[in-house]
């Protein structure tokens, strides 16, 4: 089923899952292939496209023509629709720095699948020194009754991530030095400790800002002051001992859950080994 995209695209958000899938497809490409192309899946709401998934489509490019496997694209779309019915075709991607001469031909195919497809490019060759992302929409140009063509117009594009995706990115970033040693995930207690440290650092910054405003070393900002007042108004009036007791109780509950989870994991591991021996 083709996506119903009739609204003009004003902005594009792409999730890290889709970016990683594109990079992985590029790394696994055939040796003779200079780039990979594929279908973008996601949603369109009020002119904002949100790309949440994608898949690669086999193709062959020469200087004269481009061969695109439409049957494979249709079969993959059907499988993805079974897994995620809410996702529709929103456009296509290519691992190139910019639009190429064959982009119009591929874009024509996706114009049949959805009314206003986007074209997303990812510079996997790092021609600009980093992995540049760009998004385009196509529009007709030319003289009425004469020769007409298409022009790709850039639209704002940003990477957007859900909280689990952000945690995964932070985990990958810890191994960005190229070490082959696997990076372990943080435990629940480590996440709590890191969040508490971040909160303390932010409170220190806010406190320092307030002191600087009082001492006339920093100009006051009415918007910041209003937000601080709104934030303080939401804090319940509790005694410090009550807060400490509440935090300790929550910490004990968390430690108990972690202990039970570890115990369950150990029991499952022992049961698996016993079954393998029997």
Coordinates of C-alpha atoms in Angstrom, one line a residue:
X1 CA 0.0 0.0 0.0
X2 CA 1.4 3.4 -0.9
X3 CA 1.7 6.1 1.7
X4 CA -0.6 9.0 1.4
X5 CA 1.7 11.9 1.5
X6 CA 0.0 15.0 0.2
X7 CA 1.3 17.6 2.6
X8 CA 4.3 19.7 1.7
X9 CA 7.4 18.6 3.6
X10 CA 8.9 21.3 5.7
X11 CA 11.3 19.3 8.0
X12 CA 12.8 15.9 8.2
X13 CA 13.8 14.0 11.3
X14 CA 15.7 10.7 11.0
X15 CA 16.3 8.3 13.8
X16 CA 19.7 6.7 14.6
X17 CA 18.4 3.2 13.8
X18 CA 17.8 4.2 10.2
X19 CA 21.3 5.9 10.0
X20 CA 23.0 2.8 11.4
X21 CA 21.1 0.6 8.9
X22 CA 22.3 2.8 6.0
X23 CA 25.9 2.7 7.2
X24 CA 25.7 -1.1 7.7
X25 CA 24.3 -1.6 4.2
X26 CA 27.2 0.5 2.8
X27 CA 29.8 -1.5 4.6
X28 CA 28.2 -4.8 3.3
X29 CA 27.8 -3.6 -0.3
X30 CA 29.3 -5.4 -3.2
X31 CA 32.9 -4.4 -4.1
X32 CA 31.8 -3.0 -7.5
X33 CA 29.0 -0.9 -6.0
X34 CA 29.9 2.7 -5.4
X35 CA 26.9 3.4 -3.3
X36 CA 23.7 1.9 -2.0
X37 CA 20.1 3.1 -2.2
X38 CA 17.0 2.0 -0.5
X39 CA 13.6 2.8 0.9
X40 CA 12.8 5.1 3.9
X41 CA 9.9 4.2 6.2
X42 CA 8.3 6.5 8.7
X43 CA 5.4 8.9 9.1
X44 CA 4.4 12.4 8.0
X45 CA 2.5 14.7 10.3
X46 CA 1.8 18.4 9.5
X47 CA 4.6 18.6 7.0
X48 CA 7.2 16.9 9.3
X49 CA 8.6 13.6 8.1
X50 CA 10.0 11.3 10.7
X51 CA 12.1 8.4 9.4
X52 CA 12.1 5.5 11.8
X53 CA 13.3 2.6 9.6
X54 CA 14.7 1.7 6.2
X55 CA 15.9 -1.1 4.0
X56 CA 18.3 -1.4 1.1
X57 CA 17.1 -2.2 -2.5
X58 CA 19.6 -3.9 -4.9
X59 CA 20.4 -1.7 -7.9
X60 CA 23.0 -1.4 -10.7
X61 CA 24.3 1.9 -11.9
X62 CA 26.2 2.7 -15.1
X63 CA 26.9 6.0 -16.8
X64 CA 24.0 5.4 -19.2
X65 CA 21.3 3.9 -17.0
X66 CA 20.2 2.6 -13.6
X67 CA 18.5 -0.8 -12.9
X68 CA 16.3 -0.8 -9.8
X69 CA 14.9 -4.1 -8.4
X70 CA 11.2 -3.0 -8.0
X71 CA 10.0 -6.6 -7.1
X72 CA 12.5 -6.8 -4.2
X73 CA 11.4 -3.4 -3.0
X74 CA 7.7 -4.4 -3.0
X75 CA 8.4 -7.7 -1.2
X76 CA 10.5 -6.0 1.5
X77 CA 7.9 -3.3 2.0
X78 CA 5.2 -6.0 2.5
X79 CA 7.3 -7.7 5.2
X80 CA 8.0 -4.4 6.9
X81 CA 4.3 -3.6 6.9
X82 CA 3.6 -6.8 8.7
X83 CA 6.1 -5.9 11.4
X84 CA 5.2 -2.2 11.6
X85 CA 1.8 -1.3 10.1
X86 CA 2.1 2.3 11.1
X87 CA 5.2 2.9 9.0
X88 CA 4.7 4.0 5.3
X89 CA 7.1 4.9 2.5
X90 CA 8.3 8.5 3.0
X91 CA 11.1 8.5 0.4
X92 CA 14.5 6.9 -0.4
X93 CA 18.1 7.2 0.6
X94 CA 21.5 7.1 -1.1
X95 CA 25.0 6.9 0.3
X96 CA 26.4 9.9 -1.6
X97 CA 27.5 13.4 -0.8
X98 CA 25.0 15.0 -3.1
X99 CA 22.4 14.4 -5.7
X100 CA 23.6 12.5 -8.8
X101 CA 22.4 12.3 -12.4
X102 CA 20.4 9.1 -11.7
X103 CA 18.6 10.5 -8.7
X104 CA 15.7 11.7 -10.8
X105 CA 15.1 8.3 -12.3
X106 CA 15.0 6.6 -8.8
X107 CA 12.9 9.5 -7.4
X108 CA 10.3 8.9 -10.2
X109 CA 9.7 5.4 -8.9
X110 CA 9.2 6.6 -5.3
X111 CA 6.8 9.3 -6.6
X112 CA 4.5 6.5 -7.6
X113 CA 4.8 4.9 -4.1
X114 CA 4.0 8.1 -2.2
X115 CA 2.8 11.5 -3.3
X116 CA 5.7 13.6 -2.0
X117 CA 8.8 11.5 -1.3
X118 CA 12.0 12.9 0.3
X119 CA 15.5 12.1 -0.9
X120 CA 18.0 11.6 2.0
X121 CA 21.7 11.5 1.3
X122 CA 24.4 10.3 3.8
X123 CA 28.0 11.0 3.1
X124 CA 29.5 7.6 4.1
X125 CA 32.7 8.4 2.2
X126 CA 33.3 11.4 4.5
X127 CA 34.1 13.8 1.7
X128 CA 33.5 16.7 3.9
X129 CA 35.4 15.3 6.8
X130 CA 32.4 14.0 8.6
X131 CA 29.2 12.1 7.9
X132 CA 27.0 14.8 6.4
X133 CA 23.2 14.3 6.2
X134 CA 21.0 16.1 3.7
X135 CA 17.3 15.8 2.7
X136 CA 15.6 17.0 -0.4
X137 CA 12.2 17.3 -2.0
X138 CA 11.6 17.3 -5.7
X139 CA 9.6 19.8 -7.7
X140 CA 8.9 20.3 -11.4
X141 CA 10.4 23.1 -13.3
X142 CA 10.4 24.3 -16.9
X143 CA 8.3 26.1 -19.5
X144 CA 4.6 25.0 -19.9
X145 CA 4.2 23.1 -23.1
X146 CA 8.0 22.7 -23.5
X147 CA 10.8 20.8 -21.9
X148 CA 10.2 20.1 -18.2
X149 CA 12.5 18.7 -15.5
X150 CA 12.9 18.3 -11.8
X151 CA 14.8 20.2 -9.2
X152 CA 15.8 18.9 -5.8
X153 CA 15.3 21.5 -3.1
X154 CA 17.0 21.1 0.3
X155 CA 14.8 20.9 3.5
X156 CA 16.0 21.1 7.1
X157 CA 17.1 17.7 8.4
X158 CA 18.0 16.6 11.9
X159 CA 18.7 13.4 13.7
X160 CA 16.1 12.6 16.4
X161 CA 16.4 9.8 18.9
X162 CA 14.2 8.2 21.5
X163 CA 15.6 7.7 25.0
X164 CA 16.6 4.1 24.4
X165 CA 18.4 5.1 21.1
X166 CA 20.2 7.9 23.0
X167 CA 21.5 5.4 25.5
X168 CA 22.7 3.1 22.7
X169 CA 24.5 6.1 21.1
X170 CA 26.2 7.0 24.3
X171 CA 27.3 3.3 24.7
X172 CA 28.8 3.4 21.1
X173 CA 30.5 6.7 21.8
X174 CA 32.4 5.1 24.7
X175 CA 34.1 2.8 22.2
X176 CA 34.8 5.5 19.5
X177 CA 38.5 5.1 19.9
X178 CA 38.4 1.9 17.8
X179 CA 39.0 -0.6 20.5
X180 CA 37.9 -4.1 19.6
X181 CA 37.0 -4.9 23.2
X182 CA 33.2 -5.0 23.6
X183 CA 31.7 -2.1 25.5
X184 CA 29.5 -3.3 28.4
X185 CA 26.2 -1.6 29.2
X186 CA 25.8 0.3 32.4
X187 CA 24.0 -1.3 35.3
X188 CA 20.9 0.2 36.9
X189 CA 22.9 1.5 39.8
X190 CA 25.4 3.1 37.5
X191 CA 22.7 4.8 35.6
X192 CA 21.2 6.2 38.8
X193 CA 24.7 7.4 39.9
X194 CA 25.4 9.1 36.6
X195 CA 21.9 10.7 36.6
X196 CA 22.5 11.9 40.1
X197 CA 25.9 13.4 39.2
X198 CA 24.4 15.2 36.2
X199 CA 21.6 16.6 38.4
X200 CA 24.1 17.8 41.0
X201 CA 26.2 19.5 38.3
X202 CA 23.1 21.3 36.8
X203 CA 22.0 22.4 40.3
X204 CA 25.4 23.9 40.9
X205 CA 25.2 25.8 37.6
X206 CA 21.8 27.2 38.4
X207 CA 22.9 28.2 41.9
X208 CA 26.0 29.9 40.5
X209 CA 23.8 31.8 38.0
X210 CA 21.5 33.0 40.7
X211 CA 24.5 34.2 42.8
X212 CA 25.9 36.0 39.8
X213 CA 22.6 37.8 39.2
X214 CA 22.3 38.8 42.8
X215 CA 25.9 40.1 42.8
X216 CA 25.2 42.0 39.5
X217 CA 28.0 40.2 37.7
X218 CA 25.5 38.6 35.3
X219 CA 22.5 40.4 33.7
X220 CA 19.1 39.0 34.8
X221 CA 17.0 37.1 32.3
X222 CA 13.3 37.3 32.9
X223 CA 12.6 34.1 31.0
X224 CA 15.1 32.1 33.0
X225 CA 13.7 33.6 36.3
X226 CA 10.2 32.6 35.4
X227 CA 11.2 29.0 34.6
X228 CA 13.1 28.8 37.9
X229 CA 10.0 30.0 39.7
X230 CA 7.8 27.5 38.0
X231 CA 10.3 24.7 38.7
X232 CA 10.5 25.6 42.4
X233 CA 6.7 25.9 42.6
X234 CA 6.4 22.2 41.5
X235 CA 8.8 21.0 44.3
X236 CA 6.7 19.6 47.2
X237 CA 7.3 21.2 50.6
X238 CA 8.9 18.3 52.4
X239 CA 11.3 18.0 55.3
X240 CA 14.9 17.1 54.4
X241 CA 14.7 14.0 56.5
X242 CA 11.5 12.9 54.7
X243 CA 13.2 13.3 51.3
X244 CA 16.3 11.4 52.5
X245 CA 14.0 8.6 53.8
X246 CA 12.1 8.4 50.5
X247 CA 15.3 8.3 48.5
X248 CA 16.7 5.5 50.7
X249 CA 13.5 3.5 50.3
X250 CA 13.5 3.9 46.5
X251 CA 17.2 2.9 46.4
X252 CA 16.5 -0.2 48.5
X253 CA 13.7 -1.2 46.1
X254 CA 16.0 -0.7 43.1
X255 CA 18.7 -2.8 44.7
X256 CA 16.1 -5.6 45.5
X257 CA 14.9 -5.6 41.9
X258 CA 18.5 -5.8 40.6
X259 CA 19.2 -8.7 43.0
X260 CA 16.2 -10.6 41.9
X261 CA 17.0 -10.0 38.3
X262 CA 20.5 -11.3 38.8
X263 CA 19.3 -14.3 40.7
X264 CA 16.8 -15.2 37.9
X265 CA 19.5 -14.8 35.3
X266 CA 21.8 -17.2 37.3
X267 CA 19.0 -19.8 37.7
X268 CA 18.2 -19.7 34.0
X269 CA 21.9 -20.1 33.1
X270 CA 22.2 -23.1 35.5
X271 CA 19.1 -24.6 34.1
X272 CA 20.4 -24.3 30.5
X273 CA 23.7 -26.0 31.4
X274 CA 21.9 -28.8 33.2
X275 CA 19.6 -29.4 30.2
X276 CA 22.6 -29.5 27.9
X277 CA 24.3 -32.1 30.0
X278 CA 21.2 -34.3 30.3

